[in-house]
Short mmCIF file of C-alpha atoms in Angstrom, two decimals:
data_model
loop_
_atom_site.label_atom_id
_atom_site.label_comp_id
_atom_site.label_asym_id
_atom_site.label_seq_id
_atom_site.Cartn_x
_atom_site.Cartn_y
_atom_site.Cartn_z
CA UNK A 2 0.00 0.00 0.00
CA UNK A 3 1.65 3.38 -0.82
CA UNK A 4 1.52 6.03 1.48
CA UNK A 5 -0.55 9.06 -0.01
CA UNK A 6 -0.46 11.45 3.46
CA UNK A 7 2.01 12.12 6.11
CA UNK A 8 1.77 9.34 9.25
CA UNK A 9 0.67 10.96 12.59
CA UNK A 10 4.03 10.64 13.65
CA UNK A 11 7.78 9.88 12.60
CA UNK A 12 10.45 8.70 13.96
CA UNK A 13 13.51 12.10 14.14
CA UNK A 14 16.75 11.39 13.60
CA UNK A 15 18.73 14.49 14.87
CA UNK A 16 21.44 13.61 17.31
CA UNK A 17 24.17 13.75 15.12
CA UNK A 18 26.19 15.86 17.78
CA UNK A 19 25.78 13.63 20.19
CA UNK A 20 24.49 10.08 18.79
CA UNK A 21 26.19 7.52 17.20
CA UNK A 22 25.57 7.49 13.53
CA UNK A 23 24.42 2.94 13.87
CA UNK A 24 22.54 3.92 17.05
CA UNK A 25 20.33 6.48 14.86
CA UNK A 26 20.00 3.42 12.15
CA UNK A 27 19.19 0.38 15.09
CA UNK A 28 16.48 2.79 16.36
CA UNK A 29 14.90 3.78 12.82
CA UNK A 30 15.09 -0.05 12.32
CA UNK A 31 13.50 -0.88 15.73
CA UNK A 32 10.64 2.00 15.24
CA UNK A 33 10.11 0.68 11.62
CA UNK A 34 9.34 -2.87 13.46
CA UNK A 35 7.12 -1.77 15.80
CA UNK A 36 4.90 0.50 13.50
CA UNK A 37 6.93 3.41 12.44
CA UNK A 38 5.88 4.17 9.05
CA UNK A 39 7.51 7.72 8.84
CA UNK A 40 11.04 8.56 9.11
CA UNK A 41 12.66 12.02 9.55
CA UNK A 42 16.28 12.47 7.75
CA UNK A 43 18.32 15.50 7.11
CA UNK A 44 21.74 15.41 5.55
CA UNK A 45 23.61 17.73 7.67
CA UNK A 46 22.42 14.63 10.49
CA UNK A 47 25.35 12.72 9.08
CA UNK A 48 23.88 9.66 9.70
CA UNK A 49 21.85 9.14 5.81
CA UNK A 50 24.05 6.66 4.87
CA UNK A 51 23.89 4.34 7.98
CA UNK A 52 20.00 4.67 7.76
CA UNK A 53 20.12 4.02 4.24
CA UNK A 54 21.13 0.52 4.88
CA UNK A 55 18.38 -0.26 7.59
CA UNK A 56 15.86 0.99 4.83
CA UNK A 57 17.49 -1.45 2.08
CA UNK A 58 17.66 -4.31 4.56
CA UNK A 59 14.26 -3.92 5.43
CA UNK A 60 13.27 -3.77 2.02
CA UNK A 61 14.81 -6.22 0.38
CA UNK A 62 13.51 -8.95 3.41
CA UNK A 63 10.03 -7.75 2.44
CA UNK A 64 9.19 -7.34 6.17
CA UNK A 65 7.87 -3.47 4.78
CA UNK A 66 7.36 -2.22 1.10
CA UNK A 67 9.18 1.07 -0.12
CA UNK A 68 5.65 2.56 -0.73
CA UNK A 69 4.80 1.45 3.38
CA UNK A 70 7.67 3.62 4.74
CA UNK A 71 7.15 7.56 4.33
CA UNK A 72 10.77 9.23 4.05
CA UNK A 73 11.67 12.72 4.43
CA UNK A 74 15.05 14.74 4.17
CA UNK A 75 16.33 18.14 3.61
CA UNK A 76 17.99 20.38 1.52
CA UNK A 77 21.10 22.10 3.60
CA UNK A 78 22.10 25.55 4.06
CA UNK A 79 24.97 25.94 1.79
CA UNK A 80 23.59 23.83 -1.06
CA UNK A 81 20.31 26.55 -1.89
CA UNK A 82 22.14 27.73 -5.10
CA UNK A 83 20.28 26.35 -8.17
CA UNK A 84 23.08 24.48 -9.24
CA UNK A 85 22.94 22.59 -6.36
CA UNK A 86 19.87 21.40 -5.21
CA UNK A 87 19.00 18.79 -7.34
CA UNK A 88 22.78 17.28 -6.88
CA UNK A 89 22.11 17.73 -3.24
CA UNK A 90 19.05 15.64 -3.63
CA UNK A 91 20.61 13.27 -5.68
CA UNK A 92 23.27 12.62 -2.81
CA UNK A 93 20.35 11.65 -0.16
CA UNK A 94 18.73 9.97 -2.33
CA UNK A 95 21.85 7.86 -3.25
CA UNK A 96 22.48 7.52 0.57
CA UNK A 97 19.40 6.29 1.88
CA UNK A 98 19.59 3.98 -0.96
CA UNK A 99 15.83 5.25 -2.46
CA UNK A 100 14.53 6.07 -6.21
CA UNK A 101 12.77 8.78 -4.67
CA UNK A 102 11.46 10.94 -1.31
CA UNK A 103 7.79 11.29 -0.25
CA UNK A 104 9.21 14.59 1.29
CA UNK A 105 12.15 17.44 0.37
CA UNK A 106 12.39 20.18 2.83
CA UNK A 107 14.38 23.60 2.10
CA UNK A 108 15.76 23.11 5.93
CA UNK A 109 16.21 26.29 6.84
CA UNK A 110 15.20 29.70 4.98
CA UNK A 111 18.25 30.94 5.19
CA UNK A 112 21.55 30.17 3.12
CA UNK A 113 24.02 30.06 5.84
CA UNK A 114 26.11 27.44 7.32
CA UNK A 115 29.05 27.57 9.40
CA UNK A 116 32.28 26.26 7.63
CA UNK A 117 34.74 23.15 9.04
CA UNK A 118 36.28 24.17 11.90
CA UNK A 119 33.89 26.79 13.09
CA UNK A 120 32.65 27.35 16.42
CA UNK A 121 28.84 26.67 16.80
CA UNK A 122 28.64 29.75 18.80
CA UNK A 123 30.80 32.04 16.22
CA UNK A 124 28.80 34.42 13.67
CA UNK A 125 29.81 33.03 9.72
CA UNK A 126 31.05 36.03 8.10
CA UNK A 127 29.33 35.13 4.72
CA UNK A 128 25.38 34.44 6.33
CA UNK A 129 22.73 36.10 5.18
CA UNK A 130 19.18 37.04 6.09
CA UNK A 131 16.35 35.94 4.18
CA UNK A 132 16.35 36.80 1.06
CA UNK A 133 13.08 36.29 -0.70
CA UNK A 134 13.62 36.38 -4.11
CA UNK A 135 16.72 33.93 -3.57
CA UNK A 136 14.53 31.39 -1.74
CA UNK A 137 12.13 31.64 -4.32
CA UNK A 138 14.92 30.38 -6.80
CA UNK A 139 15.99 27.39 -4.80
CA UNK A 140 11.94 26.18 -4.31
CA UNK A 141 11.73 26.49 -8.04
CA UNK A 142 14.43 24.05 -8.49
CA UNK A 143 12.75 22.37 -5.74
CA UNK A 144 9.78 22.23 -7.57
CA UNK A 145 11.28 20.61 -10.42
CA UNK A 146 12.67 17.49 -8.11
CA UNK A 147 8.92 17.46 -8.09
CA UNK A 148 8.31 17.02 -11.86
CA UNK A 149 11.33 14.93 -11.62
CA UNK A 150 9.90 12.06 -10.23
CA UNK A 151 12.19 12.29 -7.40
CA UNK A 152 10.26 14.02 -4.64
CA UNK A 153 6.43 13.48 -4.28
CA UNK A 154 5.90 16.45 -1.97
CA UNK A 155 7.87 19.59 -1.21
CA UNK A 156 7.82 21.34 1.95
CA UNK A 157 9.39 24.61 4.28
CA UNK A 158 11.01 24.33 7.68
CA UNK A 159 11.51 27.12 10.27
CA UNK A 160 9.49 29.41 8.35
CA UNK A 161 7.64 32.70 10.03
CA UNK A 162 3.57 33.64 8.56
CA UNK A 163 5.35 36.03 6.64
CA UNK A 164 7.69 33.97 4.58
CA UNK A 165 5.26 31.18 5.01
CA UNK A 166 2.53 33.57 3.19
CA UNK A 167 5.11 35.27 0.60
CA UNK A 168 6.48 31.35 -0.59
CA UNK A 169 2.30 30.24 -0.85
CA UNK A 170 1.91 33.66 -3.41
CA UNK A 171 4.72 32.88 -5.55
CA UNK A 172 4.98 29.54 -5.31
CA UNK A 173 3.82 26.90 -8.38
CA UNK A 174 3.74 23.94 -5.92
CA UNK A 175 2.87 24.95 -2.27
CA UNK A 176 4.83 23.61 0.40
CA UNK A 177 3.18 20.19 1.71
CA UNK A 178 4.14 20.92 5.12
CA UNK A 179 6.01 23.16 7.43
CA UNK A 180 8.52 21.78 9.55
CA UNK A 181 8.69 23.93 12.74
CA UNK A 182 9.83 23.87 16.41
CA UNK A 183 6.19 23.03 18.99
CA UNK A 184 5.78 21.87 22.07
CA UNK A 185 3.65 23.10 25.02
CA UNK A 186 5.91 26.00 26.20
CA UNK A 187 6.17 27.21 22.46
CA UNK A 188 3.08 26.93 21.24
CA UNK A 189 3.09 28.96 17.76
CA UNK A 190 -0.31 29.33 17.95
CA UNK A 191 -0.28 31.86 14.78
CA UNK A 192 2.03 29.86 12.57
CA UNK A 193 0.05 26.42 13.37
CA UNK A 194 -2.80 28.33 12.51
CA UNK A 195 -1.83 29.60 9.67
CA UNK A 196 -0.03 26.53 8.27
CA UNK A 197 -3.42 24.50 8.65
CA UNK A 198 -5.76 27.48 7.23
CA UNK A 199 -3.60 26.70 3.88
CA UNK A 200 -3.56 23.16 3.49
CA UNK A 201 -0.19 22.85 4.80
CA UNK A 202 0.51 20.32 7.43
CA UNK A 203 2.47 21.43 10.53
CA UNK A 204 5.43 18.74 11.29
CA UNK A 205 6.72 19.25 14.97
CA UNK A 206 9.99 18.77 15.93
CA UNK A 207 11.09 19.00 19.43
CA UNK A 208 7.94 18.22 20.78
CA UNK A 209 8.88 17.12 24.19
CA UNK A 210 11.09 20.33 24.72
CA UNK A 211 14.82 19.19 23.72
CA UNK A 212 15.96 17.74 27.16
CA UNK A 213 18.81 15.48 24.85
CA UNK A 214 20.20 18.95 23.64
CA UNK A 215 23.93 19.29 24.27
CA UNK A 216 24.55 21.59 27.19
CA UNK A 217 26.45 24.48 25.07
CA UNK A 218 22.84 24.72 23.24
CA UNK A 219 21.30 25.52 25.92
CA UNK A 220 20.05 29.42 27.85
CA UNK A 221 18.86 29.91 31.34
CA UNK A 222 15.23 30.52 29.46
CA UNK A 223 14.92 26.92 28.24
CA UNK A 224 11.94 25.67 29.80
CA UNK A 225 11.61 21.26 30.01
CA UNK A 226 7.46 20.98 29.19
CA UNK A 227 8.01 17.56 31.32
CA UNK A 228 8.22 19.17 34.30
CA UNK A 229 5.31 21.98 34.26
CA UNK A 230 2.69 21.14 36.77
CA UNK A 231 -0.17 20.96 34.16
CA UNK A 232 1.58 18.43 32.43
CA UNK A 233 2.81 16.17 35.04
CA UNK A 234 -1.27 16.64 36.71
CA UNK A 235 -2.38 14.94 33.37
CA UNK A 236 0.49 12.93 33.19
CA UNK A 237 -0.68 11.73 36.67
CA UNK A 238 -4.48 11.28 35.97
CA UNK A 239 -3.64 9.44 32.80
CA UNK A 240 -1.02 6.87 34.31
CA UNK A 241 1.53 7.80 31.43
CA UNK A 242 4.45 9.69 31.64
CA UNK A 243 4.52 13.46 30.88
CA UNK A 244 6.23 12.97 27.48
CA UNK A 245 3.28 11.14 26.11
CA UNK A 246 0.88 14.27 27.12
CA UNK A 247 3.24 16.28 24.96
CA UNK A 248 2.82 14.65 22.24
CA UNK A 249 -0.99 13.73 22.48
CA UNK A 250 -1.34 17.70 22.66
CA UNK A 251 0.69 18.01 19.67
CA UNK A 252 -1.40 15.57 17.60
CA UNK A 253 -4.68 16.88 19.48
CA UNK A 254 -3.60 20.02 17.32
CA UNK A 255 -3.66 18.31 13.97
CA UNK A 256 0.45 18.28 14.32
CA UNK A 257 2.25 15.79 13.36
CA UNK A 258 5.42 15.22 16.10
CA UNK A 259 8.61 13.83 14.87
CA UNK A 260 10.20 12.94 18.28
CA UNK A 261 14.01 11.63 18.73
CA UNK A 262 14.63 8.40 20.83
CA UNK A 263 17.30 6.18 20.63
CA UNK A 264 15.50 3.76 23.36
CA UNK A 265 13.22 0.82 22.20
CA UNK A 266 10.48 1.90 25.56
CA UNK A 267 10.37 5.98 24.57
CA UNK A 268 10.09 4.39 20.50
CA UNK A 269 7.19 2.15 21.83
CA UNK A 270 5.85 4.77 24.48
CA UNK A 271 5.91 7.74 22.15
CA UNK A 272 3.72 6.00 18.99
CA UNK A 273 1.16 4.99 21.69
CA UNK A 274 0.74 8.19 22.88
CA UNK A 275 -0.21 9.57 19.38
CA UNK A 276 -2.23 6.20 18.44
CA UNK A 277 -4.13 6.15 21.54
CA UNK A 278 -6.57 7.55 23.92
CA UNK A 279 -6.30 11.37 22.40
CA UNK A 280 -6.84 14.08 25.33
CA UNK A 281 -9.98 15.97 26.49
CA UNK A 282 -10.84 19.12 24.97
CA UNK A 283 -10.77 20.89 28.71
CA UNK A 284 -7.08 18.97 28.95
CA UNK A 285 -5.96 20.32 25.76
CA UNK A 286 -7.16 23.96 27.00
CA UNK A 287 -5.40 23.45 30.35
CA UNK A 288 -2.40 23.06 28.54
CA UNK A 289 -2.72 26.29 26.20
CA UNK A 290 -2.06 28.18 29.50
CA UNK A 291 1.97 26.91 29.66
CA UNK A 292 2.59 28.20 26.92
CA UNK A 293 5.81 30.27 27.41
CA UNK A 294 6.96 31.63 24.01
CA UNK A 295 10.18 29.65 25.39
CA UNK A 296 11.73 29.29 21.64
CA UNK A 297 15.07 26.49 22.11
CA UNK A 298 16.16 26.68 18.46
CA UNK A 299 16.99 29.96 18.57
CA UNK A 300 19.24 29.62 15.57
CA UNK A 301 22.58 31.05 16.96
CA UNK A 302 24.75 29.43 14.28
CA UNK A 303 22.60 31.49 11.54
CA UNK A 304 23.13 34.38 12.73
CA UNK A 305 24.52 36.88 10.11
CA UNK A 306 27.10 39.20 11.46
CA UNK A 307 25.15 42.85 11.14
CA UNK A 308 21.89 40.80 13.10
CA UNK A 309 20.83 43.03 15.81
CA UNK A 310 20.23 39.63 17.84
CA UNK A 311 18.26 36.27 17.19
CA UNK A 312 15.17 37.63 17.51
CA UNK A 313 15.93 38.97 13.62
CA UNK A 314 15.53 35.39 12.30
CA UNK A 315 12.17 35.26 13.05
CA UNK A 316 10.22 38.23 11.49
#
């Protein structure tokens, strides 16, 4: 049976920094097993190739069909030229060892990357802000992985309403989805909203707050949704843990989470709590209330170097 929409939820694969490529791969094959039918790559991950050979071993034992298994990467930061997004492309699909992706995503809207050797918390003397007639010339290209045959569906990722709403006017495909940081304590209410009113489907990623994230990531802002007291109350009157109330508010929204877990009980925990037993509408209105506006991808290494502060990212 082939896929035609987006699973409820995937299965992230972002812990490049601090994850062993193989571990990534056992736990997409382990999800995949237990009823997984939506993985999340990215190149810059590192890890495309080792999950590429999970996906072929699957495969070719017939345990899942290529058309069962719903795969998504993304276009990186320094490959948005025109020249280079359909070689870019070509590389993930090579690694993951596919004919084609259900889902491309321009990663971030900005054409900036920090260079070998540079420090993470370092401005890249040659980033940019967003440009919007040079993102419009990498989604054409993007569009044409689309005629292609290589992508079935094209998407955004950490976009604001007003790029979201400038890429939807000028666009010949629309984006499929939009890839963005939720979880209770950053809501996005406005975005969501917006992604949702336009047919676009709203992909969460860090939907249980980022706990994993390395420590030199981190702000004395960043706010754990885990440990607010609405969510560990359901948590409690529920019998799960407070994860699993993240993510049931996330799907509750019409979201669909994408959360990172290396261990087989969090895999198996986290697709129940998006399967089952969805929350009460009173439960789902408690939690609007923690909302924080507690952003924890505040996209530091994007910076360009006449940026005011962060906050200029997201306008």
């Amino acid at each position: 049976m082939k896929l035609t929409d987006i699973p409820r939820i995937g299965i992230g694969t972002f812990g490049s920094d601090h994850v062993n490529a193989n571990t990534v791969s056992q736990a997409v094959e382990y999800a995949l097993d237990y009823g997984y039918r939506h993985v999340d790559c990215a190149s810059v991950y590192g890890n495309e190739a080792q999950i590429g050979t999970v996906l072929k071993k699957i495969f070719m034992a017939g345990t899942l069909s290529r058309e069962e298994v719903w795969i998504t990467s993304k276009l990186w930061n320094d490959m948005h030229a025109e020249k280079d997004v359909i070689r870019s492309c070509e590389k993930t699909l090579k690694d993951l060892q596919t004919d084609y992706l259900d889902l491309y995503l321009v990663h971030w809207p900005f054409p900036n990357y920090h260079p070998p050797k540079c420090d993470v918390s370092s401005r890249s003397p040659d980033a940019r802000p967003y440009i919007h007639e040079e993102y419009m010339r990498t989604w054409h290209k993007m569009e044409e992985l689309v005629d292609k045959g290589l992508v079935r569906h094209i998407g955004t990722s950490n976009m604001t309403v007003s790029k979201l709403g400038q890429v939807l006017r000028d666009a010949r495909i629309k984006p499929y989805v939009n890839e963005m940081e939720l979880h209770p304590t950053f809501q996005q209410k406005d975005l969501l909203d917006f992604a949702k009113n336009n047919g676009i489907v709203p992909v969460a990623y860090c939907p249980l707050g980022s706990p994993g994230r390395p420590e030199r990531d981190r702000t004395p802002d960043d706010a754990v949704d885990m440990e607010d007291s609405v969510i560990r109350k359901i948590a409690a009157q529920h019998g799960i843990h407070p994860a699993a109330v993240c993510l049931k508010w996330e799907a509750g929204r019409g979201a669909v989470p994408i959360p990172f877990s290396t261990n087989p009980r969090n895999i198996e925990s986290n697709f129940k709590a998006v399967m089952e037993d969805p929350l009460t509408e009173e439960e789902m209105t408690e939690i609007e209330k923690v909302d924080k506006n507690s952003r924890l991808i505040k996209g530091q290494v994007f910076l360009w170097k006449d940026a005011a502060d962060w906050h200029d990212l997201w306008k």
